[in-house]
Tab-separated table of C-alpha atoms in Angstrom:
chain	number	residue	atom	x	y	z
A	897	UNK	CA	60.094	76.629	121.084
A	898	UNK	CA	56.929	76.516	119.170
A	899	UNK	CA	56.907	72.659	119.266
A	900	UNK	CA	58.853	70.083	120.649
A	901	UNK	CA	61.388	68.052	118.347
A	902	UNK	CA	64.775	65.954	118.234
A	903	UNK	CA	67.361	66.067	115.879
A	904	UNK	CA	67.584	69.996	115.487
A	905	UNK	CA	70.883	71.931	115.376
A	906	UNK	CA	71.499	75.566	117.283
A	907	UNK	CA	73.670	78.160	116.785
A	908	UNK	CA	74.619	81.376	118.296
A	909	UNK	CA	74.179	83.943	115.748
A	910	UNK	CA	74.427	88.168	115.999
A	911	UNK	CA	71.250	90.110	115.253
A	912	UNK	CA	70.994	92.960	113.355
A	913	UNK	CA	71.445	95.565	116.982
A	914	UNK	CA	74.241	93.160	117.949
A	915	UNK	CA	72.292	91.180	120.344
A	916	UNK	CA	73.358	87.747	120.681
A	917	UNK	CA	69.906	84.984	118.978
A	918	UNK	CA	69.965	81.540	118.487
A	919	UNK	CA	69.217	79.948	115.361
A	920	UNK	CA	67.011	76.645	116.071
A	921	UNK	CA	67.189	74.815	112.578
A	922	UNK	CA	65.214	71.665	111.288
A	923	UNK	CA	64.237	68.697	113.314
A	924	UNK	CA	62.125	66.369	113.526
A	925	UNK	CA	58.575	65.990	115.707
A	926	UNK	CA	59.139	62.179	117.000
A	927	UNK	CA	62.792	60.410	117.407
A	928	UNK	CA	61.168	56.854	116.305
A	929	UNK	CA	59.489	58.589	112.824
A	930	UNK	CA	61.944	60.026	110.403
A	931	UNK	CA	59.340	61.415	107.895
A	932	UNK	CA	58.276	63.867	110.446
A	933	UNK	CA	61.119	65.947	109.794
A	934	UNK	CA	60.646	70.223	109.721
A	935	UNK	CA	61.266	72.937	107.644
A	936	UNK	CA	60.817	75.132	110.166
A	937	UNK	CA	63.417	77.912	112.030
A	938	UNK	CA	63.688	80.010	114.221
A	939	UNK	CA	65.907	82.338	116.362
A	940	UNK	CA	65.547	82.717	119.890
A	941	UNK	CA	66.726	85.409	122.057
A	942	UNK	CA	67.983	83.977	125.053
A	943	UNK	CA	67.958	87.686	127.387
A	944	UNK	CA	64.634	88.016	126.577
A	945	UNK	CA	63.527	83.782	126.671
A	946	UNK	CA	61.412	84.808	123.593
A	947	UNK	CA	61.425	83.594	119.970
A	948	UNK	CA	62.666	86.846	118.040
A	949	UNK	CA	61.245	85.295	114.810
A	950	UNK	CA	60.079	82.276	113.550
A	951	UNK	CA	59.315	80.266	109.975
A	952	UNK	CA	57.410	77.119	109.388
A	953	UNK	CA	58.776	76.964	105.487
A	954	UNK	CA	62.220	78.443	106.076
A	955	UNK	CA	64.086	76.252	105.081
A	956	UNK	CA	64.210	74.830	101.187
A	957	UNK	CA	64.455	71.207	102.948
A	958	UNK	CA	62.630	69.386	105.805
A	959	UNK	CA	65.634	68.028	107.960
A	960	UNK	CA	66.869	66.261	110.933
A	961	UNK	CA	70.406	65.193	112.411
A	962	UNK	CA	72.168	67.737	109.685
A	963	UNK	CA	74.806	69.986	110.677
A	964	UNK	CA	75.363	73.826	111.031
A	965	UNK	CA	78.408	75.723	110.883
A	966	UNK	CA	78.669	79.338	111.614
A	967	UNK	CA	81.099	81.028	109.055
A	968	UNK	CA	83.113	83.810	109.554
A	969	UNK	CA	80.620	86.054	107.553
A	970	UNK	CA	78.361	85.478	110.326
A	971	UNK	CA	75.709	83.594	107.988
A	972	UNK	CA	75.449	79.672	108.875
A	973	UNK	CA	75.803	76.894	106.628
A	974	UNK	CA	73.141	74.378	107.106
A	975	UNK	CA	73.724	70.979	105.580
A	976	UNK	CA	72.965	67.015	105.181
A	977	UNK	CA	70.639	64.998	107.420
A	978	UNK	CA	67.868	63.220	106.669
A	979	UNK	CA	65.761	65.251	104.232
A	980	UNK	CA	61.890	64.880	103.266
A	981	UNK	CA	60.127	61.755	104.339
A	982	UNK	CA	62.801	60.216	105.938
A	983	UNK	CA	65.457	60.151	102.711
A	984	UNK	CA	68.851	59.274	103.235
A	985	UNK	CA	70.404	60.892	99.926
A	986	UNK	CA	73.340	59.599	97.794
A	987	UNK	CA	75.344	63.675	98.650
A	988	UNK	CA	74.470	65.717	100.614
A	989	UNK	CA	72.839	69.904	99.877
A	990	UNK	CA	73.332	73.056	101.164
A	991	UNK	CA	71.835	76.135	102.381
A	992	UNK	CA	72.797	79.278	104.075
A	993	UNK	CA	71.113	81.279	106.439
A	994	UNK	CA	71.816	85.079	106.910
A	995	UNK	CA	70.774	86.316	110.263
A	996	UNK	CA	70.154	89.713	108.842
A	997	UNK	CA	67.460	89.546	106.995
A	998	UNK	CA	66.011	86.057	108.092
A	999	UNK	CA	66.437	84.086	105.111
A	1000	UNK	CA	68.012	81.169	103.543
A	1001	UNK	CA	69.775	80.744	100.292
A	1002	UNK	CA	69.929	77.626	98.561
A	1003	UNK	CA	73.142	75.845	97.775
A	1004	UNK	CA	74.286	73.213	95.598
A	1005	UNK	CA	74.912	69.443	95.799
A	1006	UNK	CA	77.702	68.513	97.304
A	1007	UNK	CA	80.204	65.181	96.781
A	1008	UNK	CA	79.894	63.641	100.474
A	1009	UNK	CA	77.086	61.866	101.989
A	1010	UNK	CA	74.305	63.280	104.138
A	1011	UNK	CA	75.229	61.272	107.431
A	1012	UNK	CA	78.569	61.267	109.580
A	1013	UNK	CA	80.616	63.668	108.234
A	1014	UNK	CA	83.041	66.598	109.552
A	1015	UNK	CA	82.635	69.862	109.250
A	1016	UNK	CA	85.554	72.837	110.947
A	1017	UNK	CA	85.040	76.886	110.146
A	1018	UNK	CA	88.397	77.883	108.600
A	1019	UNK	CA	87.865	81.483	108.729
A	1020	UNK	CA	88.452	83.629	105.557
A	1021	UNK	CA	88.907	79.805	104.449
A	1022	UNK	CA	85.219	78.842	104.421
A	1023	UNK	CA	84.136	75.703	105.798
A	1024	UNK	CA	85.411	72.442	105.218
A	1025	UNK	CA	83.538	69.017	105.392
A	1026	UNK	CA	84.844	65.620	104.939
A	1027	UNK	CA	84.523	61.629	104.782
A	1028	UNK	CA	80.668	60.551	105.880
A	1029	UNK	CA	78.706	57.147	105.733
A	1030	UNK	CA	77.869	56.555	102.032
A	1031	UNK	CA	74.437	55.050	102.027
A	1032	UNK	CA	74.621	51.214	100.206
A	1033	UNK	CA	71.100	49.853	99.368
A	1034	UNK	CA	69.504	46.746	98.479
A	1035	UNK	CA	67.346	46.017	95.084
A	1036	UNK	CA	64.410	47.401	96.969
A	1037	UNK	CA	66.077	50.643	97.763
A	1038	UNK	CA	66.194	49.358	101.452
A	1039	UNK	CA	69.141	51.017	103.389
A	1040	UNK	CA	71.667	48.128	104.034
A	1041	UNK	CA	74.498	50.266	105.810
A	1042	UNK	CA	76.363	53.389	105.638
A	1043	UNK	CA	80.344	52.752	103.976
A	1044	UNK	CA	82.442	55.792	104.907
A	1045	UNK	CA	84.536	57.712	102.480
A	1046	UNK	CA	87.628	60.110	101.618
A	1047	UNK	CA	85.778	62.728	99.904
A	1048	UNK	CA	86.393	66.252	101.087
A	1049	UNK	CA	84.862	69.794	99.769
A	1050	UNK	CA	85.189	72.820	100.771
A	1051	UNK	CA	82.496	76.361	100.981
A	1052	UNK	CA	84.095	79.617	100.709
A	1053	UNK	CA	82.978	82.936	102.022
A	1054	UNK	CA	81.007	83.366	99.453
A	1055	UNK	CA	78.641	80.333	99.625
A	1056	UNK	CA	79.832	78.586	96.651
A	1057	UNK	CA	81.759	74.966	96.422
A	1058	UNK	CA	85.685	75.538	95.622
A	1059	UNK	CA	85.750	74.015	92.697
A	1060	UNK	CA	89.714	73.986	92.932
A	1061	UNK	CA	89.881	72.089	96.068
A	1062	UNK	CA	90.763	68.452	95.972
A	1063	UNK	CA	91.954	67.510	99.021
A	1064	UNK	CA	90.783	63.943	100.413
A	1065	UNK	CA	91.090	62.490	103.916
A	1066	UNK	CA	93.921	60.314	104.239
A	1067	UNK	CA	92.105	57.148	104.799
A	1068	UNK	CA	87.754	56.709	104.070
A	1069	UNK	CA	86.178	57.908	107.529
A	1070	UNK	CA	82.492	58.300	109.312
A	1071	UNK	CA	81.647	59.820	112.934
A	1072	UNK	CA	84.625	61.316	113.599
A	1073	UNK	CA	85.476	64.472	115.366
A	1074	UNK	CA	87.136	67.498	113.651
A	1075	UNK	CA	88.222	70.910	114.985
A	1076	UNK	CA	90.070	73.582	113.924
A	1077	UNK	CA	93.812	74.699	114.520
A	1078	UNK	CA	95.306	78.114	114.283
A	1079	UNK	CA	96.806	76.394	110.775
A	1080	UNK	CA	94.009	74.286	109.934
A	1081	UNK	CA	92.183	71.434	111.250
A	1082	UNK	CA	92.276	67.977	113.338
A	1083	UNK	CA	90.292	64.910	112.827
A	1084	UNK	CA	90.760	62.118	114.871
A	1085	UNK	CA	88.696	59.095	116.091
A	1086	UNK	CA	85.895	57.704	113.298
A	1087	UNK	CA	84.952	54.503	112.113
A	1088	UNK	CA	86.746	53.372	109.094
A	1089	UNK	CA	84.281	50.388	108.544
A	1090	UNK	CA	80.738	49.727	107.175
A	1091	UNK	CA	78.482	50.492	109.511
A	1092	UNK	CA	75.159	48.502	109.976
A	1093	UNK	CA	71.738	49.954	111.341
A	1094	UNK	CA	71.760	48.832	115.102
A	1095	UNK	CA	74.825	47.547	115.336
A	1096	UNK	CA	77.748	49.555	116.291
A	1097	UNK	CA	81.267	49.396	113.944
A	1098	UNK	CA	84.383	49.663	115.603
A	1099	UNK	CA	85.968	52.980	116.222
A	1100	UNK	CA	89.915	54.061	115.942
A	1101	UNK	CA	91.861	55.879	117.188
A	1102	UNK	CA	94.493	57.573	114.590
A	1103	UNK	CA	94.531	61.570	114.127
A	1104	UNK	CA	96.267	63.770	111.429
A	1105	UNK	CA	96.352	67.600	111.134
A	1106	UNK	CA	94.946	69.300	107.986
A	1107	UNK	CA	97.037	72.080	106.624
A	1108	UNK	CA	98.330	73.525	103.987
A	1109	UNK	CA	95.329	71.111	101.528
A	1110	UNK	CA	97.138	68.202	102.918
A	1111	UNK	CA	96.882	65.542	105.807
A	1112	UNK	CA	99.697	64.835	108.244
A	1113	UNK	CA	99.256	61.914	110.570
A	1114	UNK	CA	99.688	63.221	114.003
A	1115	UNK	CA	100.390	61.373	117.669
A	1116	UNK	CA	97.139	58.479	118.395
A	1117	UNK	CA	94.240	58.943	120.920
A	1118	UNK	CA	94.934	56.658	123.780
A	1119	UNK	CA	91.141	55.373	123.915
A	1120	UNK	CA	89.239	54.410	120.268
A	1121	UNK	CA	86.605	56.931	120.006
């Protein structure tokens, strides 16, 4: 990579001849220093061990520990993290990056927080993301802790927010893990607690099944994760 840095997200993505790239998104330079976050991406070509092409100012946002999601369009949905000079936002933004012609488009706000949510490809479904830490702040605008939530939206193939959907998780929920099923999604695991800076909440260890814009509560995990 042209520089070193933590925090970045990659994802396999198909070039314009078919070859298989990977998009290296974001970052930041040093792990302790969250205003040295980058705007830069890039896609590498793993058969060759080159960088096929490469952007300082890519993306509309500096960012670090944010989330991509290849969609079934092929473009990848790039969102949350820690934006700018270390800014943990009140909702997280959007932006999409098509592979094609090397360019991002921006989206729009969304209605969960930056930090700790899900996100699962649905297919012709778009991509759904849910719950997240919430940030909570003092007078001083100091961060106090992160309270998780039931929020839920949903991106369609198009790259716009379903304004229909209004789904929530069945209970509020941060760090959990979320994959897709042939007729929807799982979550399971999380913390359904504030979390504190430095000191780690308790997990769970309930699941449900997404389908059909509705949660089902499904059998438990036999460790809290």
């Amino acid at each position: 990579m042209p520089e070193p840095r933590v925090g970045a997200t990659a994802t396999v993505v198909s070039g314009e001849d078919d070859e298989t790239l990977v998009l290296i998104a974001g970052g930041r330079r040093d792990f302790n220093d969250l205003t040295t976050n980058l705007s830069n991406a890039l896609l590498y070509d793993p058969a060759t061990d080159t960088v096929f092409w490469s952007n300082d100012d890519a993306m509309f946002h500096s960012r670090s520990e944010h989330s991509a999601i290849k969609m079934a369009t092929g473009d990848v949905l790039v969102v949350g993290g820690i934006t700018g000079l270390g800014n943990i936002s009140d909702t997280a933004e959007y932006e999409i990056f098509d592979p094609d012609d090397q360019s991002f488009t921006k989206g729009s706000n969304l209605t969960i927080p930056p930090l700790g949510f899900g996100a699962v490809n649905l297919g012709s479904d778009g991509v759904l993301l849910c719950g997240g830490g919430s940030p909570v702040r003092d007078g001083s605008d100091e961060l106090l802790y992160l309270s998780p939530v039931d929020t839920c939206n949903k991106i369609g193939l198009s790259g716009k927010v379903d304004s229909l959907f209004s789904a929530t998780l069945p209970t509020p929920l941060q760090s959990f893990a979320m994959a897709r099923l042939d007729e929807g999604a799982l979550i399971s695991g999380g913390i359904a607690e504030d979390s504190y800076p430095g000191w780690p909440a308790p997990s769970q260890r309930k699941a449900w099944v997404f389908a059909y814009n509705s949660w089902t509560e499904t059998d438990s995990l036999t460790w809290r994760r």
